[in-house]
Amino acid sequence: MEDDSPVIYGLELNARALVPQHAETDIIRFIVGTQSLKYENQIHLIDFDDESNVINKNVFMHSVGEIWSMNTSPTDKTLLATCYNEVSESKAEIHGALWRIPPVDDTEPPGLDSPGISPGSGYSRSLQLICNFDNKHENMRSVLWNPSGDGSQVVTVCEQHLDLWDLDRSASTAESIDSALLEGKGQPKFTTGRWNPHHSGSQIATANDTTIKGWDVRTMRPVYTIESAHNQLVRDLDFNPNKQYIVVSCGDDCKMRFWDTRNTTDPLMVLQDHSHWVWSVRFNHFHDQLLLTSSSDSRVILNNIVSLSSEPFGHLDEEDEDEGLQDKGSREPVKDGVIATFDEHEDSVYAVEWSTADPWVFASLSYDGRLVINRVPRAEKYKILL
């Protein structure tokens, strides 16, 4: 029988950066980046065996600074981008760099939980630096890979600039090919960004303060603006992978808001399930009615937002399709609502991500270095599949 109990992996360093390995579709793999001022920072590759409920890890050193955000290439398993804080005598500045992950093998030295090993002791292999991204003397927020391309197009989000980069085929250099400046009163600053998987990968969305902007990367100009998307700072964005024009946002007002980018006057739906800032929001890549959020209230919440999904009447079998569903009203639609609340964390949960290999598995990361791997409850899984 399938085991629904969570699996917990503890790091000895603080952490807030979590990503799946996007190019890996066979192994359930997540990558965690640590955020320590005192010790040398690390990248943990976490492999989860769903059958045995066992975690295997590989640790790589990230010696240049504490990691604030990460991303992985959609086509190359070895490529990783980090935004890290570099502290000099005069100032601290968040830079961006592109790295190559050394091959994962069975000769990994002992981990942090082994006797005699202390954090930052340099016991492990290091990431291989490929190149740095110019941050124009601004803090870099994130590195965004085009999910629709061949892995060669990247946008970096700095405080006031968006820069479009072209990575060569061997990913040994990055060339800046276009740029956009965020203009407005009071020197607004970008806080986050997300690439739109639709429109042939030609659009991204960004957040600055309470505003969301859509950008066409072919012209590096805004194509839509959602003013006052939240009452307080917007923390994260995500696009519905199966329905064009639908984007969800979350922020410090404890709310999640769903938007249609063709008509941004009012949100399609507003949810308030958390009691503190909502840091991360993610649509399931396959079953877009499943929505994960994480918050400073130490909770992860799984919602069923079927009314805005690509299958508002659930899965249709061949007989339904043949009949054309002439009487859709005769079929009781599933209601929106919270499926489950996960409370294995004791600190702010800064990130939550779905596995790219298994649509029913997800991971969440809290600042105290606790990574929790969970599954969609079996009852909900069977409702969706049957």
mmCIF file of C-alpha atoms in Angstrom:
data_model
loop_
_atom_site.group_PDB
_atom_site.id
_atom_site.type_symbol
_atom_site.label_atom_id
_atom_site.label_comp_id
_atom_site.label_asym_id
_atom_site.label_seq_id
_atom_site.Cartn_x
_atom_site.Cartn_y
_atom_site.Cartn_z
ATOM 1 C CA MET A 1 0.000 0.000 0.000
ATOM 2 C CA GLU A 2 1.068 3.518 -0.687
ATOM 3 C CA ASP A 3 2.287 5.395 2.379
ATOM 4 C CA ASP A 4 0.920 8.918 2.771
ATOM 5 C CA SER A 5 3.127 9.866 5.718
ATOM 6 C CA PRO A 6 5.554 12.761 5.142
ATOM 7 C CA VAL A 7 9.305 12.254 4.810
ATOM 8 C CA ILE A 8 11.494 14.856 6.541
ATOM 9 C CA TYR A 9 15.079 15.791 5.661
ATOM 10 C CA GLY A 10 16.928 18.173 7.963
ATOM 11 C CA LEU A 11 19.775 20.518 7.056
ATOM 12 C CA GLU A 12 22.010 22.001 9.723
ATOM 13 C CA LEU A 13 22.009 25.379 7.985
ATOM 14 C CA ASN A 14 19.162 27.810 7.368
ATOM 15 C CA ALA A 15 17.594 27.627 3.922
ATOM 16 C CA ARG A 16 14.963 29.345 1.797
ATOM 17 C CA ALA A 17 15.733 28.274 -1.820
ATOM 18 C CA LEU A 18 14.045 25.176 -3.263
ATOM 19 C CA VAL A 19 13.543 24.037 -6.869
ATOM 20 C CA PRO A 20 12.779 20.770 -8.650
ATOM 21 C CA GLN A 21 15.284 19.662 -11.264
ATOM 22 C CA HIS A 22 13.107 20.627 -14.218
ATOM 23 C CA ALA A 23 14.930 18.522 -16.826
ATOM 24 C CA GLU A 24 14.618 15.377 -14.672
ATOM 25 C CA THR A 25 11.383 13.532 -15.431
ATOM 26 C CA ASP A 26 12.280 10.018 -14.223
ATOM 27 C CA ILE A 27 13.592 10.625 -10.695
ATOM 28 C CA ILE A 28 11.824 12.615 -7.978
ATOM 29 C CA ARG A 29 14.574 15.174 -7.348
ATOM 30 C CA PHE A 30 14.599 18.472 -5.501
ATOM 31 C CA ILE A 31 17.465 20.916 -4.989
ATOM 32 C CA VAL A 32 17.896 22.952 -1.796
ATOM 33 C CA GLY A 33 20.251 25.918 -1.350
ATOM 34 C CA THR A 34 21.363 27.057 2.103
ATOM 35 C CA GLN A 35 21.508 30.580 3.503
ATOM 36 C CA SER A 36 24.265 30.916 6.095
ATOM 37 C CA LEU A 37 26.468 33.910 6.896
ATOM 38 C CA LYS A 38 28.734 31.899 9.199
ATOM 39 C CA TYR A 39 29.412 28.685 7.250
ATOM 40 C CA GLU A 40 30.153 27.833 3.641
ATOM 41 C CA ASN A 41 26.861 27.373 1.832
ATOM 42 C CA GLN A 42 25.724 24.190 0.151
ATOM 43 C CA ILE A 43 23.547 22.764 -2.598
ATOM 44 C CA HIS A 44 21.724 19.565 -1.608
ATOM 45 C CA LEU A 45 20.441 17.278 -4.378
ATOM 46 C CA ILE A 46 17.630 15.281 -2.803
ATOM 47 C CA ASP A 47 16.419 12.111 -4.534
ATOM 48 C CA PHE A 48 13.238 10.539 -3.181
ATOM 49 C CA ASP A 49 12.372 6.896 -3.761
ATOM 50 C CA ASP A 50 8.584 6.794 -3.660
ATOM 51 C CA GLU A 51 8.416 3.008 -3.236
ATOM 52 C CA SER A 52 10.786 2.677 -0.285
ATOM 53 C CA ASN A 53 10.119 6.140 1.206
ATOM 54 C CA VAL A 54 13.886 6.728 1.317
ATOM 55 C CA ILE A 55 15.835 9.926 0.615
ATOM 56 C CA ASN A 56 19.298 9.902 -0.991
ATOM 57 C CA LYS A 57 21.400 13.048 -1.061
ATOM 58 C CA ASN A 58 24.412 14.562 -2.794
ATOM 59 C CA VAL A 59 25.955 17.740 -1.377
ATOM 60 C CA PHE A 60 27.922 20.361 -3.320
ATOM 61 C CA MET A 61 29.630 23.448 -1.953
ATOM 62 C CA HIS A 62 28.469 26.941 -2.983
ATOM 63 C CA SER A 63 31.298 29.025 -1.585
ATOM 64 C CA VAL A 64 30.388 32.474 -2.921
ATOM 65 C CA GLY A 65 27.567 33.367 -0.528
ATOM 66 C CA GLU A 66 24.152 32.689 0.996
ATOM 67 C CA ILE A 67 21.568 31.551 -1.578
ATOM 68 C CA TRP A 68 18.380 33.604 -1.922
ATOM 69 C CA SER A 69 16.850 31.950 -4.991
ATOM 70 C CA MET A 70 17.631 29.238 -7.550
ATOM 71 C CA ASN A 71 16.436 27.846 -10.849
ATOM 72 C CA THR A 72 17.295 24.892 -13.068
ATOM 73 C CA SER A 73 17.456 24.477 -16.829
ATOM 74 C CA PRO A 74 14.391 22.876 -18.486
ATOM 75 C CA THR A 75 16.636 20.899 -20.853
ATOM 76 C CA ASP A 76 20.003 20.291 -19.141
ATOM 77 C CA LYS A 77 20.110 18.442 -15.805
ATOM 78 C CA THR A 78 23.576 19.795 -15.005
ATOM 79 C CA LEU A 79 22.739 23.531 -15.176
ATOM 80 C CA LEU A 80 21.793 25.513 -12.077
ATOM 81 C CA ALA A 81 21.437 29.272 -11.578
ATOM 82 C CA THR A 82 21.700 30.875 -8.134
ATOM 83 C CA CYS A 83 21.123 34.366 -6.786
ATOM 84 C CA TYR A 84 23.462 34.782 -3.821
ATOM 85 C CA ASN A 85 24.423 37.469 -1.343
ATOM 86 C CA GLU A 86 28.044 38.565 -1.561
ATOM 87 C CA VAL A 87 29.297 40.571 1.412
ATOM 88 C CA SER A 88 32.253 42.928 0.937
ATOM 89 C CA GLU A 89 33.781 45.472 3.287
ATOM 90 C CA SER A 90 31.522 48.263 2.124
ATOM 91 C CA LYS A 91 28.237 46.569 1.176
ATOM 92 C CA ALA A 92 26.217 43.418 0.580
ATOM 93 C CA GLU A 93 24.893 42.761 -2.917
ATOM 94 C CA ILE A 94 22.908 39.885 -4.432
ATOM 95 C CA HIS A 95 24.543 38.556 -7.612
ATOM 96 C CA GLY A 96 23.554 35.854 -10.096
ATOM 97 C CA ALA A 97 25.660 33.041 -11.523
ATOM 98 C CA LEU A 98 25.313 29.988 -13.734
ATOM 99 C CA TRP A 99 26.806 26.724 -12.440
ATOM 100 C CA ARG A 100 27.374 23.184 -13.619
ATOM 101 C CA ILE A 101 26.514 20.402 -11.184
ATOM 102 C CA PRO A 102 29.213 17.681 -11.119
ATOM 103 C CA PRO A 103 28.072 14.156 -11.996
ATOM 104 C CA VAL A 104 26.129 12.423 -9.240
ATOM 105 C CA ASP A 105 27.707 9.105 -8.262
ATOM 106 C CA ASP A 106 27.924 6.658 -5.360
ATOM 107 C CA THR A 107 31.230 7.962 -3.999
ATOM 108 C CA GLU A 108 29.781 10.942 -2.124
ATOM 109 C CA PRO A 109 31.700 11.683 1.117
ATOM 110 C CA PRO A 110 29.860 11.527 4.477
ATOM 111 C CA GLY A 111 27.002 13.984 4.961
ATOM 112 C CA LEU A 112 26.255 16.492 7.669
ATOM 113 C CA ASP A 113 24.736 13.861 9.884
ATOM 114 C CA SER A 114 27.961 11.854 10.017
ATOM 115 C CA PRO A 115 30.176 11.940 13.146
ATOM 116 C CA GLY A 116 32.960 14.502 13.080
ATOM 117 C CA ILE A 117 31.535 16.514 10.183
ATOM 118 C CA SER A 118 30.653 20.133 10.885
ATOM 119 C CA PRO A 119 28.752 22.557 8.637
ATOM 120 C CA GLY A 120 30.919 24.246 6.029
ATOM 121 C CA SER A 121 33.954 21.980 6.579
ATOM 122 C CA GLY A 122 34.593 21.644 2.844
ATOM 123 C CA TYR A 123 34.108 17.869 2.775
ATOM 124 C CA SER A 124 32.240 17.763 -0.511
ATOM 125 C CA ARG A 125 32.659 18.665 -4.156
ATOM 126 C CA SER A 126 32.035 22.185 -5.389
ATOM 127 C CA LEU A 127 29.772 23.458 -8.126
ATOM 128 C CA GLN A 128 31.598 24.441 -11.299
ATOM 129 C CA LEU A 129 31.190 28.145 -12.120
ATOM 130 C CA ILE A 130 30.248 28.734 -15.758
ATOM 131 C CA CYS A 131 29.673 32.490 -15.779
ATOM 132 C CA ASN A 132 28.272 35.408 -13.809
ATOM 133 C CA PHE A 133 25.259 37.517 -14.808
ATOM 134 C CA ASP A 134 25.794 41.276 -14.742
ATOM 135 C CA ASN A 135 23.428 42.734 -12.157
ATOM 136 C CA LYS A 136 24.027 46.415 -13.062
ATOM 137 C CA HIS A 137 24.988 47.056 -9.416
ATOM 138 C CA GLU A 138 21.499 46.078 -8.297
ATOM 139 C CA ASN A 139 20.302 43.155 -6.212
ATOM 140 C CA MET A 140 19.314 40.248 -8.458
ATOM 141 C CA ARG A 141 15.973 38.659 -7.538
ATOM 142 C CA SER A 142 15.740 35.639 -9.811
ATOM 143 C CA VAL A 143 16.917 33.878 -12.956
ATOM 144 C CA LEU A 144 14.086 32.702 -15.248
ATOM 145 C CA TRP A 145 14.571 30.039 -17.926
ATOM 146 C CA ASN A 146 12.270 30.005 -20.934
ATOM 147 C CA PRO A 147 10.293 26.749 -20.412
ATOM 148 C CA SER A 148 9.266 26.576 -24.072
ATOM 149 C CA GLY A 149 12.688 26.847 -25.680
ATOM 150 C CA ASP A 150 15.866 24.837 -26.010
ATOM 151 C CA GLY A 151 17.272 26.091 -22.725
ATOM 152 C CA SER A 152 19.300 28.892 -24.274
ATOM 153 C CA GLN A 153 17.055 31.847 -23.338
ATOM 154 C CA VAL A 154 17.158 33.298 -19.826
ATOM 155 C CA VAL A 155 15.803 36.450 -18.193
ATOM 156 C CA THR A 156 17.384 37.868 -15.038
ATOM 157 C CA VAL A 157 15.209 39.970 -12.727
ATOM 158 C CA CYS A 158 17.143 42.682 -10.896
ATOM 159 C CA GLU A 159 15.715 45.451 -8.717
ATOM 160 C CA GLN A 160 14.958 47.773 -11.632
ATOM 161 C CA HIS A 161 16.056 45.899 -14.757
ATOM 162 C CA LEU A 162 14.993 42.875 -16.763
ATOM 163 C CA ASP A 163 17.790 41.457 -18.902
ATOM 164 C CA LEU A 164 17.401 38.896 -21.670
ATOM 165 C CA TRP A 165 20.344 36.524 -22.090
ATOM 166 C CA ASP A 166 21.378 33.997 -24.703
ATOM 167 C CA LEU A 167 23.328 30.965 -23.478
ATOM 168 C CA ASP A 168 25.505 29.297 -26.107
ATOM 169 C CA ARG A 169 24.980 25.609 -26.906
ATOM 170 C CA SER A 170 27.687 24.468 -24.529
ATOM 171 C CA ALA A 171 26.374 26.871 -21.862
ATOM 172 C CA SER A 172 29.896 28.214 -21.360
ATOM 173 C CA THR A 173 28.989 31.877 -21.833
ATOM 174 C CA ALA A 174 25.957 34.156 -21.436
ATOM 175 C CA GLU A 175 25.415 37.135 -23.731
ATOM 176 C CA SER A 176 23.011 39.955 -22.849
ATOM 177 C CA ILE A 177 20.841 40.697 -25.873
ATOM 178 C CA ASP A 178 18.124 43.055 -24.548
ATOM 179 C CA SER A 179 17.050 44.920 -21.432
ATOM 180 C CA ALA A 180 14.054 46.703 -19.897
ATOM 181 C CA LEU A 181 13.909 49.304 -17.141
ATOM 182 C CA LEU A 182 11.169 49.431 -14.506
ATOM 183 C CA GLU A 183 9.990 53.025 -14.434
ATOM 184 C CA GLY A 184 7.618 54.777 -12.071
ATOM 185 C CA LYS A 185 7.333 57.100 -9.117
ATOM 186 C CA GLY A 186 9.485 56.468 -6.068
ATOM 187 C CA GLN A 187 11.955 54.126 -7.835
ATOM 188 C CA PRO A 188 9.873 50.906 -7.811
ATOM 189 C CA LYS A 189 11.761 47.614 -7.458
ATOM 190 C CA PHE A 190 11.027 44.146 -8.793
ATOM 191 C CA THR A 191 10.472 41.505 -6.117
ATOM 192 C CA THR A 192 9.885 38.368 -8.214
ATOM 193 C CA GLY A 193 9.130 37.048 -11.699
ATOM 194 C CA ARG A 194 7.697 34.028 -13.494
ATOM 195 C CA TRP A 195 7.852 32.856 -17.107
ATOM 196 C CA ASN A 196 4.545 32.235 -18.865
ATOM 197 C CA PRO A 197 4.529 28.682 -20.326
ATOM 198 C CA HIS A 198 2.041 29.746 -23.017
ATOM 199 C CA HIS A 199 2.343 32.097 -26.049
ATOM 200 C CA SER A 200 5.395 30.143 -27.304
ATOM 201 C CA GLY A 201 7.408 31.354 -24.346
ATOM 202 C CA SER A 202 7.208 35.016 -25.331
ATOM 203 C CA GLN A 203 5.899 36.459 -22.041
ATOM 204 C CA ILE A 204 6.977 36.767 -18.434
ATOM 205 C CA ALA A 205 5.244 38.334 -15.447
ATOM 206 C CA THR A 206 6.899 40.355 -12.694
ATOM 207 C CA ALA A 207 5.842 41.847 -9.380
ATOM 208 C CA ASN A 208 6.919 45.160 -7.920
ATOM 209 C CA ASP A 209 5.390 46.163 -4.599
ATOM 210 C CA THR A 210 1.629 45.578 -5.111
ATOM 211 C CA THR A 211 1.705 45.656 -8.930
ATOM 212 C CA ILE A 212 1.938 42.795 -11.436
ATOM 213 C CA LYS A 213 3.218 43.450 -14.964
ATOM 214 C CA GLY A 214 3.281 41.229 -18.015
ATOM 215 C CA TRP A 215 6.195 41.662 -20.441
ATOM 216 C CA ASP A 216 6.740 40.579 -24.046
ATOM 217 C CA VAL A 217 10.354 39.373 -24.156
ATOM 218 C CA ARG A 218 10.493 39.980 -27.917
ATOM 219 C CA THR A 219 10.172 43.731 -27.358
ATOM 220 C CA MET A 220 10.928 43.899 -23.594
ATOM 221 C CA ARG A 221 7.862 46.095 -23.149
ATOM 222 C CA PRO A 222 4.823 45.718 -20.848
ATOM 223 C CA VAL A 223 1.710 44.092 -22.361
ATOM 224 C CA TYR A 224 -0.590 44.276 -19.302
ATOM 225 C CA THR A 225 -0.563 45.719 -15.805
ATOM 226 C CA ILE A 226 -2.511 44.697 -12.697
ATOM 227 C CA GLU A 227 -2.470 47.691 -10.374
ATOM 228 C CA SER A 228 -3.052 47.047 -6.644
ATOM 229 C CA ALA A 229 -3.096 43.289 -7.216
ATOM 230 C CA HIS A 230 -2.714 42.912 -3.436
ATOM 231 C CA ASN A 231 -3.080 45.275 -0.508
ATOM 232 C CA GLN A 232 0.517 44.586 0.473
ATOM 233 C CA LEU A 233 3.679 43.268 -1.185
ATOM 234 C CA VAL A 234 3.272 40.560 -3.861
ATOM 235 C CA ARG A 235 5.553 37.633 -2.956
ATOM 236 C CA ASP A 236 5.056 35.092 -5.736
ATOM 237 C CA LEU A 237 3.307 34.303 -9.024
ATOM 238 C CA ASP A 238 2.466 31.207 -11.051
ATOM 239 C CA PHE A 239 0.683 30.476 -14.324
ATOM 240 C CA ASN A 240 -1.907 27.781 -14.892
ATOM 241 C CA PRO A 241 -0.018 25.282 -17.089
ATOM 242 C CA ASN A 242 -3.156 24.131 -18.943
ATOM 243 C CA LYS A 243 -5.224 27.315 -19.308
ATOM 244 C CA GLN A 244 -3.953 30.381 -21.069
ATOM 245 C CA TYR A 245 -4.312 33.794 -19.416
ATOM 246 C CA ILE A 246 -4.797 32.469 -15.854
ATOM 247 C CA VAL A 247 -2.209 33.594 -13.289
ATOM 248 C CA VAL A 248 -2.276 33.310 -9.488
ATOM 249 C CA SER A 249 -0.522 35.670 -7.065
ATOM 250 C CA CYS A 250 0.107 35.675 -3.326
ATOM 251 C CA GLY A 251 1.394 38.231 -0.880
ATOM 252 C CA ASP A 252 1.760 39.806 2.518
ATOM 253 C CA ASP A 253 -1.988 40.399 2.801
ATOM 254 C CA CYS A 254 -2.349 36.618 3.436
ATOM 255 C CA LYS A 255 -4.352 36.208 0.214
ATOM 256 C CA MET A 256 -4.136 34.332 -3.079
ATOM 257 C CA ARG A 257 -5.732 36.028 -6.060
ATOM 258 C CA PHE A 258 -6.503 34.524 -9.470
ATOM 259 C CA TRP A 259 -6.379 36.771 -12.540
ATOM 260 C CA ASP A 260 -7.317 36.672 -16.204
ATOM 261 C CA THR A 261 -4.612 38.664 -17.974
ATOM 262 C CA ARG A 262 -7.093 39.730 -20.676
ATOM 263 C CA ASN A 263 -9.231 41.570 -18.104
ATOM 264 C CA THR A 264 -7.302 42.656 -15.029
ATOM 265 C CA THR A 265 -9.905 44.934 -13.447
ATOM 266 C CA ASP A 266 -11.021 42.401 -10.826
ATOM 267 C CA PRO A 267 -9.646 39.030 -9.705
ATOM 268 C CA LEU A 268 -11.475 35.863 -10.713
ATOM 269 C CA MET A 269 -11.215 34.520 -7.169
ATOM 270 C CA VAL A 270 -9.693 35.498 -3.821
ATOM 271 C CA LEU A 271 -8.640 32.981 -1.165
ATOM 272 C CA GLN A 272 -7.451 33.609 2.377
ATOM 273 C CA ASP A 273 -6.451 30.322 3.972
ATOM 274 C CA HIS A 274 -3.268 31.491 5.699
ATOM 275 C CA SER A 275 -2.886 33.702 8.765
ATOM 276 C CA HIS A 276 0.413 35.343 7.745
ATOM 277 C CA TRP A 277 2.425 36.264 4.649
ATOM 278 C CA VAL A 278 2.093 33.811 1.756
ATOM 279 C CA TRP A 279 5.542 33.223 0.284
ATOM 280 C CA SER A 280 4.981 30.674 -2.449
ATOM 281 C CA VAL A 281 2.177 29.482 -4.729
ATOM 282 C CA ARG A 282 2.332 26.660 -7.301
ATOM 283 C CA PHE A 283 -0.096 25.055 -9.749
ATOM 284 C CA ASN A 284 0.254 21.317 -10.273
ATOM 285 C CA HIS A 285 1.905 20.768 -13.681
ATOM 286 C CA PHE A 286 -0.624 18.127 -14.781
ATOM 287 C CA HIS A 287 -3.776 18.522 -12.685
ATOM 288 C CA ASP A 288 -4.165 22.290 -12.556
ATOM 289 C CA GLN A 289 -7.008 22.214 -10.031
ATOM 290 C CA LEU A 290 -4.376 21.325 -7.403
ATOM 291 C CA LEU A 291 -2.770 24.426 -5.892
ATOM 292 C CA LEU A 292 -0.073 24.556 -3.210
ATOM 293 C CA THR A 293 0.729 27.541 -0.989
ATOM 294 C CA SER A 294 3.223 28.071 1.820
ATOM 295 C CA SER A 295 3.364 30.785 4.433
ATOM 296 C CA SER A 296 5.087 32.336 7.439
ATOM 297 C CA ASP A 297 2.328 30.733 9.516
ATOM 298 C CA SER A 298 4.412 27.503 9.196
ATOM 299 C CA ARG A 299 1.741 25.750 7.139
ATOM 300 C CA VAL A 300 1.474 24.316 3.645
ATOM 301 C CA ILE A 301 -2.038 24.185 2.188
ATOM 302 C CA LEU A 302 -3.282 22.100 -0.743
ATOM 303 C CA ASN A 303 -6.369 23.539 -2.428
ATOM 304 C CA ASN A 304 -8.767 22.201 -5.029
ATOM 305 C CA ILE A 305 -9.597 25.068 -7.409
ATOM 306 C CA VAL A 306 -11.557 23.007 -9.905
ATOM 307 C CA SER A 307 -13.846 25.884 -11.011
ATOM 308 C CA LEU A 308 -10.886 27.672 -12.657
ATOM 309 C CA SER A 309 -9.185 24.515 -13.909
ATOM 310 C CA SER A 310 -9.024 22.989 -17.370
ATOM 311 C CA GLU A 311 -11.382 20.195 -16.208
ATOM 312 C CA PRO A 312 -14.184 21.901 -14.252
ATOM 313 C CA PHE A 313 -16.371 18.791 -14.637
ATOM 314 C CA GLY A 314 -13.606 16.378 -13.760
ATOM 315 C CA HIS A 315 -12.121 13.706 -15.995
ATOM 316 C CA LEU A 316 -14.264 12.818 -19.033
ATOM 317 C CA ASP A 317 -14.343 9.226 -20.238
ATOM 318 C CA GLU A 318 -14.797 8.182 -23.869
ATOM 319 C CA GLU A 319 -18.553 7.740 -23.501
ATOM 320 C CA ASP A 320 -18.907 11.303 -22.216
ATOM 321 C CA GLU A 321 -16.820 12.601 -25.106
ATOM 322 C CA ASP A 322 -18.840 10.651 -27.686
ATOM 323 C CA GLU A 323 -22.077 12.063 -26.313
ATOM 324 C CA GLY A 324 -20.591 15.529 -26.343
ATOM 325 C CA LEU A 325 -21.766 16.109 -22.783
ATOM 326 C CA GLN A 326 -24.998 17.608 -24.064
ATOM 327 C CA ASP A 327 -26.320 17.975 -20.551
ATOM 328 C CA LYS A 328 -23.395 19.235 -18.497
ATOM 329 C CA GLY A 329 -25.792 20.399 -15.838
ATOM 330 C CA SER A 330 -26.645 16.794 -15.010
ATOM 331 C CA ARG A 331 -23.116 16.225 -13.795
ATOM 332 C CA GLU A 332 -22.443 17.551 -10.304
ATOM 333 C CA PRO A 333 -19.339 19.782 -10.421
ATOM 334 C CA VAL A 334 -16.694 19.307 -7.749
ATOM 335 C CA LYS A 335 -16.590 22.159 -5.256
ATOM 336 C CA ASP A 336 -13.557 24.339 -4.581
ATOM 337 C CA GLY A 337 -11.946 24.111 -1.169
ATOM 338 C CA VAL A 338 -9.013 23.085 0.988
ATOM 339 C CA ILE A 339 -7.988 19.444 0.476
ATOM 340 C CA ALA A 340 -5.397 19.254 3.241
ATOM 341 C CA THR A 341 -3.266 21.367 5.569
ATOM 342 C CA PHE A 342 0.280 20.181 6.296
ATOM 343 C CA ASP A 343 1.824 21.317 9.565
ATOM 344 C CA GLU A 344 5.157 19.465 9.781
ATOM 345 C CA HIS A 345 7.096 22.745 9.808
ATOM 346 C CA GLU A 346 7.914 24.871 12.855
ATOM 347 C CA ASP A 347 9.279 27.939 11.016
ATOM 348 C CA SER A 348 8.334 30.137 8.049
ATOM 349 C CA VAL A 349 7.826 28.000 4.938
ATOM 350 C CA TYR A 350 9.525 29.987 2.199
ATOM 351 C CA ALA A 351 9.094 27.583 -0.713
ATOM 352 C CA VAL A 352 6.888 24.796 -1.998
ATOM 353 C CA GLU A 353 7.409 22.912 -5.285
ATOM 354 C CA TRP A 354 5.822 20.032 -7.199
ATOM 355 C CA SER A 355 7.958 17.163 -8.443
ATOM 356 C CA THR A 356 8.540 17.166 -12.204
ATOM 357 C CA ALA A 357 8.619 13.356 -12.248
ATOM 358 C CA ASP A 358 5.533 12.496 -10.146
ATOM 359 C CA PRO A 359 2.465 14.778 -10.213
ATOM 360 C CA TRP A 360 1.356 13.584 -6.759
ATOM 361 C CA VAL A 361 4.571 14.431 -4.869
ATOM 362 C CA PHE A 362 5.678 17.842 -3.590
ATOM 363 C CA ALA A 363 8.285 19.326 -1.264
ATOM 364 C CA SER A 364 8.271 22.301 1.102
ATOM 365 C CA LEU A 365 11.167 24.090 2.801
ATOM 366 C CA SER A 366 11.198 26.142 5.997
ATOM 367 C CA TYR A 367 13.869 28.580 7.136
ATOM 368 C CA ASP A 368 15.153 26.248 9.856
ATOM 369 C CA GLY A 369 16.409 23.891 7.125
ATOM 370 C CA ARG A 370 13.567 21.377 7.270
ATOM 371 C CA LEU A 371 12.624 19.870 3.918
ATOM 372 C CA VAL A 372 9.352 17.918 3.957
ATOM 373 C CA ILE A 373 8.276 15.646 1.092
ATOM 374 C CA ASN A 374 4.539 14.988 0.957
ATOM 375 C CA ARG A 375 1.953 13.477 -1.346
ATOM 376 C CA VAL A 376 -1.520 14.401 -2.481
ATOM 377 C CA PRO A 377 -3.911 12.395 -0.264
ATOM 378 C CA ARG A 378 -4.899 9.128 -1.906
ATOM 379 C CA ALA A 379 -8.621 9.856 -1.677
ATOM 380 C CA GLU A 380 -8.161 13.069 -3.695
ATOM 381 C CA LYS A 381 -5.839 11.371 -6.162
ATOM 382 C CA TYR A 382 -8.436 8.687 -6.922
ATOM 383 C CA LYS A 383 -11.196 11.291 -7.275
ATOM 384 C CA ILE A 384 -9.169 12.986 -10.001
ATOM 385 C CA LEU A 385 -8.157 9.784 -11.781
ATOM 386 C CA LEU A 386 -11.471 7.890 -11.663
#
